Coordinates of C-alpha atoms in Angstrom, one line a residue:
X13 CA -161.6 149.6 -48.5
X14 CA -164.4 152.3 -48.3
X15 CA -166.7 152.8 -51.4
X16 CA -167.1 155.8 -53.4
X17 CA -169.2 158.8 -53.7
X18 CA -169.0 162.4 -54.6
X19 CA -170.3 163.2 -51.9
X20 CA -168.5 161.4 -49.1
X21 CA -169.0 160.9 -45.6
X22 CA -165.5 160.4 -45.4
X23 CA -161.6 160.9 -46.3
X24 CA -158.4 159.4 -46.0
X25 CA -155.3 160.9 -45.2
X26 CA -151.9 159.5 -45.8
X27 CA -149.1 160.5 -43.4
X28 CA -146.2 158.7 -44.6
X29 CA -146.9 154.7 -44.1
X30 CA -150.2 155.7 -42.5
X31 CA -153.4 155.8 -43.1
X32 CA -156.1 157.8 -41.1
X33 CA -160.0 157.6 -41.9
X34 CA -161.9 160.8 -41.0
X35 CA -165.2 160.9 -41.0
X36 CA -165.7 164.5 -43.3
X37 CA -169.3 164.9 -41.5
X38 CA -171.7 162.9 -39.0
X39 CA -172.0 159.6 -39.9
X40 CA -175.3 158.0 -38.6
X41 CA -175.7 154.4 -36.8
X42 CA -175.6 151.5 -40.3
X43 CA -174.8 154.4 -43.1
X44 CA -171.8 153.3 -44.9
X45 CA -168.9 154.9 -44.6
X46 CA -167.8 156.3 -47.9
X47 CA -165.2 158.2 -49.9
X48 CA -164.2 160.0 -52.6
X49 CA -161.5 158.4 -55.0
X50 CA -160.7 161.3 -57.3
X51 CA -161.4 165.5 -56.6
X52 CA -165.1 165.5 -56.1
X53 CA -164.8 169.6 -57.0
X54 CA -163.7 168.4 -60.6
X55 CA -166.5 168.9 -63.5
X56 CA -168.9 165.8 -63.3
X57 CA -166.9 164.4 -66.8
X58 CA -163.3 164.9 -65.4
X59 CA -164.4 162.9 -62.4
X60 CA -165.9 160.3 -64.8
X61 CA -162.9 159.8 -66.5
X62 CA -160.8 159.6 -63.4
X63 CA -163.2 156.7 -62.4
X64 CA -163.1 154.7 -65.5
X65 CA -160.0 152.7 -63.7
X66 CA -162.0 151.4 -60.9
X67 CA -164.5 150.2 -64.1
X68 CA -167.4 151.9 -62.6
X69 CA -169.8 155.0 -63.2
X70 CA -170.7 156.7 -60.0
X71 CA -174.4 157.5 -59.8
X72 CA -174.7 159.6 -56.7
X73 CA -176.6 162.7 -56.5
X74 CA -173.6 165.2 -57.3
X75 CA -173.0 163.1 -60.8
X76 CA -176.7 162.4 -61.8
X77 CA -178.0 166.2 -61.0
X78 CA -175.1 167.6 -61.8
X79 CA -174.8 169.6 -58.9
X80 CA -172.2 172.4 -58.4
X81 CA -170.1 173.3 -55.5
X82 CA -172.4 176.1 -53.7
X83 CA -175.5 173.4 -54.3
X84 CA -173.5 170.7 -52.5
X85 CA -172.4 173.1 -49.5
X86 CA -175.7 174.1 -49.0
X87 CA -176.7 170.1 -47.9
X88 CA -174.1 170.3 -44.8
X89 CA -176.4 172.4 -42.9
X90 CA -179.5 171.3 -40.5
X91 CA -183.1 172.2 -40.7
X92 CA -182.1 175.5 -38.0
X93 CA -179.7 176.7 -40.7
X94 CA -176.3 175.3 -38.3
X95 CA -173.8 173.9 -40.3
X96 CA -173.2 169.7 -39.5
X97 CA -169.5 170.4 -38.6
X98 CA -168.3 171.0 -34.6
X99 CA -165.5 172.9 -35.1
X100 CA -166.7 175.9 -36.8
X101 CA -164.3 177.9 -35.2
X102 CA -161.3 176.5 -37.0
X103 CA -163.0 178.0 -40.2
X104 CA -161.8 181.4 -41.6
X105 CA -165.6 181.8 -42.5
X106 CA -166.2 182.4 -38.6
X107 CA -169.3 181.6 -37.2
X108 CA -171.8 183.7 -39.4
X109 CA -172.0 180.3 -41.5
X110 CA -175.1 181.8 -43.3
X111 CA -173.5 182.8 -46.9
X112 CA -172.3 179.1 -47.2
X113 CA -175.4 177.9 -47.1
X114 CA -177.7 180.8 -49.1
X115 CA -174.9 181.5 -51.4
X116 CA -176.7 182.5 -55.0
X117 CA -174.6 179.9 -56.7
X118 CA -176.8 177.3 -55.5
X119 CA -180.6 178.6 -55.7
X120 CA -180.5 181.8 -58.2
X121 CA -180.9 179.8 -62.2
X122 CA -178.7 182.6 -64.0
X123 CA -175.9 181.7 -61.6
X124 CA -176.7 178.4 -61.7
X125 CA -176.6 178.0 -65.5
X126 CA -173.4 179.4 -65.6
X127 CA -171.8 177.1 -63.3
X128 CA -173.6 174.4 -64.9
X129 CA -172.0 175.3 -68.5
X130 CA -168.4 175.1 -66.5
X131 CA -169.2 171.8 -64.8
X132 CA -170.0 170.1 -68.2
X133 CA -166.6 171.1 -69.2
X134 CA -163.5 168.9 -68.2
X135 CA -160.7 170.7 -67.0
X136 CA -158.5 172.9 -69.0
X137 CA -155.1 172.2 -69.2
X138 CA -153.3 175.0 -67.3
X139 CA -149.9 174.3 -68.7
X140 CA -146.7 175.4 -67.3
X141 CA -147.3 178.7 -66.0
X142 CA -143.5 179.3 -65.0
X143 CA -142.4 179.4 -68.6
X144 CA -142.0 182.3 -70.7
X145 CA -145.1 182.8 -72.0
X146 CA -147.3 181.5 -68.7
X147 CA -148.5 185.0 -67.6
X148 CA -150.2 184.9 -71.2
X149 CA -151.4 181.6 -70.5
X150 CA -152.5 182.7 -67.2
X151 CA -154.8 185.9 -68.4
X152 CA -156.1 183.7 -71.3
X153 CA -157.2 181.2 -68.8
X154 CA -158.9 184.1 -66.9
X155 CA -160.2 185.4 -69.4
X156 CA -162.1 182.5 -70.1
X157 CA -163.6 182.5 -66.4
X158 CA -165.0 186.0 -66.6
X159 CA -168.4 185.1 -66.2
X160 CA -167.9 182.9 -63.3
X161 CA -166.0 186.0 -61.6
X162 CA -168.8 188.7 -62.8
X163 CA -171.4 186.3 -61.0
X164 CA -169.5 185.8 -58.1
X165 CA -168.8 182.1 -58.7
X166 CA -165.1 182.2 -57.3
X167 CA -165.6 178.5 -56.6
X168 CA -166.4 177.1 -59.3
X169 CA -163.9 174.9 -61.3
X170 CA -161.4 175.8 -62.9
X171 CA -161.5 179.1 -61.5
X172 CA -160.0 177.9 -57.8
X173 CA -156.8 176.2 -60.0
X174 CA -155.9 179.0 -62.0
X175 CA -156.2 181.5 -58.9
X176 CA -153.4 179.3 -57.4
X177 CA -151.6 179.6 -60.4
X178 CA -151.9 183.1 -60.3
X179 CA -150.7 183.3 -56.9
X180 CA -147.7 180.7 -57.5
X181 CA -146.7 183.3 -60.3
X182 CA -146.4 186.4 -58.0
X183 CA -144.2 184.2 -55.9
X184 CA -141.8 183.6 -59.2
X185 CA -141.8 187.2 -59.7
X186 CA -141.1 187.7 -55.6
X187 CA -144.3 190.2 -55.5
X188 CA -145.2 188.1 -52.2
X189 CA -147.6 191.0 -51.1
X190 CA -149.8 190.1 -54.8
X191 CA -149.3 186.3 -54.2
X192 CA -150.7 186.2 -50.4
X193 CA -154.1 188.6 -51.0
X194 CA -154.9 186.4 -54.0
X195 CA -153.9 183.2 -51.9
X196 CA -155.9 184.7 -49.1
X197 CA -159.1 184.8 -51.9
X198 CA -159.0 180.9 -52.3
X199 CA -159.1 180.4 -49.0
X200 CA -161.6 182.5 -48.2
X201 CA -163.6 182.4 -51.6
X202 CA -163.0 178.8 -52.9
X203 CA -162.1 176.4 -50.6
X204 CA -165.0 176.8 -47.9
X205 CA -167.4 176.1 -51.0
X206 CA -165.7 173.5 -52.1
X207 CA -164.5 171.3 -49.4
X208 CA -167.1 171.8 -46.6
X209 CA -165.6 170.6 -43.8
X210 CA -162.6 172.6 -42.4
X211 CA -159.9 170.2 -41.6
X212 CA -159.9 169.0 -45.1
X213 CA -156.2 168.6 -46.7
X214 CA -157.0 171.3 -49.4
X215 CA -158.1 173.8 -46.8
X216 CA -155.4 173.3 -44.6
X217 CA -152.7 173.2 -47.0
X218 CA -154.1 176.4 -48.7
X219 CA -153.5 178.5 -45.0
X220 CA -150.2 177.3 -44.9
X221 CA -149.9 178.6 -48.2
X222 CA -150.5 182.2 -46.7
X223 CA -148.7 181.9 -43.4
X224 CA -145.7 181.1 -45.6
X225 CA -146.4 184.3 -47.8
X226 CA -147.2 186.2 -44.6
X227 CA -144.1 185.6 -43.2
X228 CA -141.9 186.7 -46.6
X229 CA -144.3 190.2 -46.5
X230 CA -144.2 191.1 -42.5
X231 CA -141.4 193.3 -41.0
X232 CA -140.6 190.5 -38.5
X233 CA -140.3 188.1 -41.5
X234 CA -136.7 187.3 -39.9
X235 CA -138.6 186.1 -36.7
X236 CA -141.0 184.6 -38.2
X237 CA -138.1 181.8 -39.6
X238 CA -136.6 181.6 -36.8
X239 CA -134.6 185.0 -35.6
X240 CA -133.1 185.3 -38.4
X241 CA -132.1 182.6 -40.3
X242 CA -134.6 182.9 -43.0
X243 CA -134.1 186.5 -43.4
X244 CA -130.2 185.5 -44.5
X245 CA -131.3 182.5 -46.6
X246 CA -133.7 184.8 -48.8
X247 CA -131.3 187.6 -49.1
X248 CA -129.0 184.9 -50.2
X249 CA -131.6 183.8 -53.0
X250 CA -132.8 187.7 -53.5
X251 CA -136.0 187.4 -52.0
X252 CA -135.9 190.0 -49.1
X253 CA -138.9 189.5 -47.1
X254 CA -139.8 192.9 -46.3
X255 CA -143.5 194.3 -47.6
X256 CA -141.6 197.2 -49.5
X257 CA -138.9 194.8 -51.0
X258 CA -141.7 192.7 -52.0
X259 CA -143.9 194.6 -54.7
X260 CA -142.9 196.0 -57.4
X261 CA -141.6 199.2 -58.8
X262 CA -143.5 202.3 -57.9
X263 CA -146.7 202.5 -60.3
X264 CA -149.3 205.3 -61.2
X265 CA -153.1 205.3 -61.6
X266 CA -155.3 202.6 -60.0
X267 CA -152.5 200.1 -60.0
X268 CA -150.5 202.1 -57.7
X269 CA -153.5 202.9 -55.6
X270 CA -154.1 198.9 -55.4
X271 CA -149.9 198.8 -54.2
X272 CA -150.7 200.9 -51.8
X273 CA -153.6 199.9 -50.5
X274 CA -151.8 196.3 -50.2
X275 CA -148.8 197.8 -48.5
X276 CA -151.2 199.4 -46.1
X277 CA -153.3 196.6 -45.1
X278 CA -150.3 194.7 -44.5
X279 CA -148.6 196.8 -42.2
X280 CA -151.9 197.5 -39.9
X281 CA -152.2 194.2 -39.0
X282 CA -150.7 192.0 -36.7
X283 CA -149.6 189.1 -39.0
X284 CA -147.4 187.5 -36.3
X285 CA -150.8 186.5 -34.4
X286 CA -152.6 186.1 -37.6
X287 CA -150.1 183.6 -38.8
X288 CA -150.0 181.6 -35.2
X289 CA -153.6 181.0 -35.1
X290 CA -154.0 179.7 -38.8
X291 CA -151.5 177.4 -37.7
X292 CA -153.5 176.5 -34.5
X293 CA -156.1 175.8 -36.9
X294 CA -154.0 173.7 -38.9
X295 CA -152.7 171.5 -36.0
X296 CA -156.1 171.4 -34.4
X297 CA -157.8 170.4 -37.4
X298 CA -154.9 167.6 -38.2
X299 CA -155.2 166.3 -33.8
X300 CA -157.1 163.2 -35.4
X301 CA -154.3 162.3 -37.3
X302 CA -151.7 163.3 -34.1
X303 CA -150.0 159.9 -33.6
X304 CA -149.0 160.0 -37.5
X305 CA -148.5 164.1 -37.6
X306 CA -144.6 163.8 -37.4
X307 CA -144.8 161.8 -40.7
X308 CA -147.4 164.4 -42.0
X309 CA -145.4 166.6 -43.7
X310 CA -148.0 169.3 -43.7
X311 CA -148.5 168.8 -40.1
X312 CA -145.0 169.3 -39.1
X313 CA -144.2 172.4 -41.0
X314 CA -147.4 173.9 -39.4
X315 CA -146.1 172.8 -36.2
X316 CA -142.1 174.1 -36.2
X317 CA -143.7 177.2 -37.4
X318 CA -146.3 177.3 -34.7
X319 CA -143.2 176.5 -32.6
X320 CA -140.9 179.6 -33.8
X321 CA -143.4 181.9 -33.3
X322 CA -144.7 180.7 -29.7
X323 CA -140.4 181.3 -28.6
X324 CA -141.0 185.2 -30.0
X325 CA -140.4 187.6 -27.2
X326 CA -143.1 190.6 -26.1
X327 CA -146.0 188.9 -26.8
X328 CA -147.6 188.7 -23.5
X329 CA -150.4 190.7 -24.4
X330 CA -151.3 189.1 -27.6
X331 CA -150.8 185.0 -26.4
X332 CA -153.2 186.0 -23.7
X333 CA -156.1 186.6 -26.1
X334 CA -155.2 184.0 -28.8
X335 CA -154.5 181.1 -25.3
X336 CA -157.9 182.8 -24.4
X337 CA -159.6 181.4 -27.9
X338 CA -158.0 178.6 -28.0
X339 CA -159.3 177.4 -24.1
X340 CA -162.4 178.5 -25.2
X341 CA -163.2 179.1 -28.8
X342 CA -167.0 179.1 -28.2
X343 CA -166.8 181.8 -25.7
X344 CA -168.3 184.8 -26.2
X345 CA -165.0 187.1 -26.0
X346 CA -163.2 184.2 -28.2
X347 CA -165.7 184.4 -30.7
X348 CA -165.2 188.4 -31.1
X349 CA -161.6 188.0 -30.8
X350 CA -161.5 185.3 -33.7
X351 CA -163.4 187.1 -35.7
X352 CA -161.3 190.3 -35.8
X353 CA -158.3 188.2 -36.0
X354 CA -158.8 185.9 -38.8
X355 CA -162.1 186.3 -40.4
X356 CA -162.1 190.4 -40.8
X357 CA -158.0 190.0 -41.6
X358 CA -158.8 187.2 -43.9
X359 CA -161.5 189.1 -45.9
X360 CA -159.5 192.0 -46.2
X361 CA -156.9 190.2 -47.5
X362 CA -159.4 188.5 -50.1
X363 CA -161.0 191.8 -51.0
X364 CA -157.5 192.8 -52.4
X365 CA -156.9 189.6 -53.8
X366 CA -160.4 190.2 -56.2
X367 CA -158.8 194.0 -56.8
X368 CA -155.7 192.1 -58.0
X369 CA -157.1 190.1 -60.5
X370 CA -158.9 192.8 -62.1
X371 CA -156.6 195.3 -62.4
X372 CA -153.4 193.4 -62.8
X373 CA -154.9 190.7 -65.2
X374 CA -157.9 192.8 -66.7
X375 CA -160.4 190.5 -66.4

């Protein structure tokens, strides 16, 4: 068994009755190996707590300097300012790592202060947002997250958690265009900050999050699920998964500018291709892991998805470029393609997702 740190070297996945070790960054020649037993993105005192049943009190440099997320991202960088991980393609940060490592959250004091306040906090408890009053409990939680949202601090606990729970809502109320641009904001505003390296669980789970909201808000939804059948299944369970059928009814003022600006981003882009390569990156982040990926339950959805959209007719043009990337992700064509396929899709997405939780939450 691997000791722990908040900052590991390591992490463990469980696929079933398996166990795979994974080093999460370059592990030098007699440095011990090392993970994290609880969520090392928790406040130092919820981790603490979570610790107190291995009768121990960690003492690494995350728990004794209290360091927040952007401070800790900032380490997995070398002296040339290249970030420690290979695979920087599989990231929907793209290549232009530079605003991991110099974000304000972990150099300007004002910032800094204000994540420190959070991090000496435990967690609140979110409650059961599907209930009656959750949307209430929701904008209160907000509410009291303002700051870290007016500095820019998207990453910063418990922000990340009640962003999901904001997103999980719009899927209750079947507004799947809401729930994916403010899904596509944690995955492009949270999770890079928080879990460095890009094949970790979180990340990956979080882009199957929007592939799956991607495919109940594109026009070729029903292809998407296989030709058809999910189209009928949703109907069944009245959630169409067309854009239009998707959002609400018609609004006025800025809200209805934000519905339409939404609608609009959604059907310019190609989210067919957009969702296969997120799931390229999923499978290739998880090729470790391959001989337990069947029992990976994350792995195989990403993979019968992957699969149902490779069988998709009149695509020539499009599987040329994304077969292109993924031959050669560090060409210099692949590297243009990626980014105006994911990372400038991605951001636009998140862009919205901020627009969202301002106007529809007030906050």
């Amino acid at each position: 068994m691997a000791n722990h740190s908040c900052i590991p070297n390591a992490t463990v996945l469980f696929a079933g009755r398996t166990a795979v070790l994974r080093a999460e960054r370059p592990i030098g020649e007699g440095e011990e190996i090392e993970i994290c037993y609880t969520d090392y993105t928790n406040p130092v005192s919820t981790r603490q707590s979570a610790l107190q049943q291995y009768n121990f009190t960690c003492r690494c440099r995350r728990c004794v300097d209290d360091l927040n997320v952007y401070q800790v991202c900032a380490q997995f960088f070398d002296g040339s300012g290249m970030t420690m991980f290979p695979d920087t393609w599989c990231s929907v940060v793209g290549r232009d790592a530079s605003r991991l490592r110099h974000h304000p959250g972990a150099s300007d004091p004002h910032r800094m202060q204000i994540a420190a306040r959070f991090c000496a906090q435990p967690d609140p408890e979110l409650g059961d947002s599907s209930s009656p009053d959750g949307r209430a409990l929701l904008k209160k939680h907000l509410a009291g997250c303002a700051a870290l949202m007016d500095n820019d601090l998207w990453a910063v606990a418990p922000l990340p958690q009640v962003l999901t729970e904001v997103s999980l809502c719009y899927v209750r109320e079947q507004r799947y265009a809401y729930a994916v641009v403010v899904a596509a904001m944690v995955a492009v505003e949270c999770d890079p900050y928080r879990y460095a390296a890009p094949f970790h669980v979180v990340r990956l789970k979080n882009l199957l999050m929007v592939v799956k909201l991607l495919a109940w808000t594109a026009e070729d939804a029903a292809a998407l699920r296989g030709r058809g059948r999910g189209r009928g299944r949703r109907r069944e369970q009245g959630r169409e998964p067309s854009l239009r059928g998707s959002v609400a009814a018609s609004r006025t003022g800025a809200a209805g500018h934000l519905e339409s600006d939404i609608m609009e981003t959604l059907g310019g882009m190609d989210q067919v291709s957009l969702s296969q390569m997120l799931l390229m990156m999923v499978l290739k982040a998880a090729s470790p892991a391959e001989a337990a990926l069947d029992q990976w339950s994350l792995g195989r959805q990403a993979r019968e998805l992957h699969d149902d959209i490779a069988a998709l007719d009149g695509r020539d043009k499009e599987l040329s470029l994304i077969h292109a990337w993924r031959d050669d992700p560090e060409g210099e064509a692949s590297r243009m393609f990626f980014e105006y396929a994911v990372v400038g899709q991605m951001a636009a997405l998140a862009s919205l997702g901020k627009r969202v939780v301002s106007l529809e939450w007030h906050v």
